[in-house]
Amino acid sequence: MQQDIYKVMSVFGQADSGYRNEGTGIGLPLSKKLVELMGGTFNIKSEAKLGTTITLNFFYEEQTCEDLIDF
């Protein structure tokens, strides 16, 4: 399954070309790009018979209540 990550991270890619899933194959690549544009990181790990884990990390400055009220 780890070898299929390259396939699903390419635009219009699907892990198994013999099985037609509904969907265009742009969801994961688009999500990764959006996360990176916001300064975050996108990691994906997949293991057969265990599943797939996608981790998104975003970095932000801590805000106080006063900062939010001025917004």
PDB file of C-alpha atoms in Angstrom, residues 38-66:
ATOM      1  CA  MET A  38      -1.309  27.759   4.597  1.00  0.00           C
ATOM      2  CA  GLY A  39       2.186  26.921   5.845  1.00  0.00           C
ATOM      3  CA  GLY A  40       1.276  23.473   7.155  1.00  0.00           C
ATOM      4  CA  THR A  41       2.504  19.967   6.483  1.00  0.00           C
ATOM      5  CA  PHE A  42       0.645  16.993   5.000  1.00  0.00           C
ATOM      6  CA  ASN A  43       1.850  13.442   5.669  1.00  0.00           C
ATOM      7  CA  ILE A  44       0.325  10.155   4.589  1.00  0.00           C
ATOM      8  CA  LYS A  45       1.248   6.646   5.727  1.00  0.00           C
ATOM      9  CA  SER A  46      -0.471   3.457   4.668  1.00  0.00           C
ATOM     10  CA  GLU A  47      -0.038  -0.143   5.768  1.00  0.00           C
ATOM     11  CA  ALA A  48      -1.791  -3.167   4.289  1.00  0.00           C
ATOM     12  CA  LYS A  49      -4.545  -4.573   6.519  1.00  0.00           C
ATOM     13  CA  LEU A  50      -4.010  -1.741   9.024  1.00  0.00           C
ATOM     14  CA  GLY A  51      -5.244   1.294   7.140  1.00  0.00           C
ATOM     15  CA  THR A  52      -4.107   4.755   6.187  1.00  0.00           C
ATOM     16  CA  THR A  53      -3.185   7.668   8.417  1.00  0.00           C
ATOM     17  CA  ILE A  54      -3.162  11.225   7.102  1.00  0.00           C
ATOM     18  CA  THR A  55      -1.633  13.835   9.393  1.00  0.00           C
ATOM     19  CA  LEU A  56      -2.119  17.563   8.891  1.00  0.00           C
ATOM     20  CA  ASN A  57      -0.086  20.053  10.931  1.00  0.00           C
ATOM     21  CA  PHE A  58      -0.847  23.752  11.026  1.00  0.00           C
ATOM     22  CA  PHE A  59       1.249  26.351  12.783  1.00  0.00           C
ATOM     23  CA  TYR A  60      -0.305  29.426  14.336  1.00  0.00           C
ATOM     24  CA  GLU A  61       0.387  32.059  16.921  1.00  0.00           C
ATOM     25  CA  GLU A  62      -1.473  31.777  20.193  1.00  0.00           C
ATOM     26  CA  GLN A  63      -4.196  34.402  20.509  1.00  0.00           C
ATOM     27  CA  THR A  64      -5.691  35.979  23.613  1.00  0.00           C
ATOM     28  CA  CYS A  65      -9.369  36.750  24.112  1.00  0.00           C
ATOM     29  CA  GLU A  66      -8.561  40.442  23.690  1.00  0.00           C
TER      30      GLU A  66
END
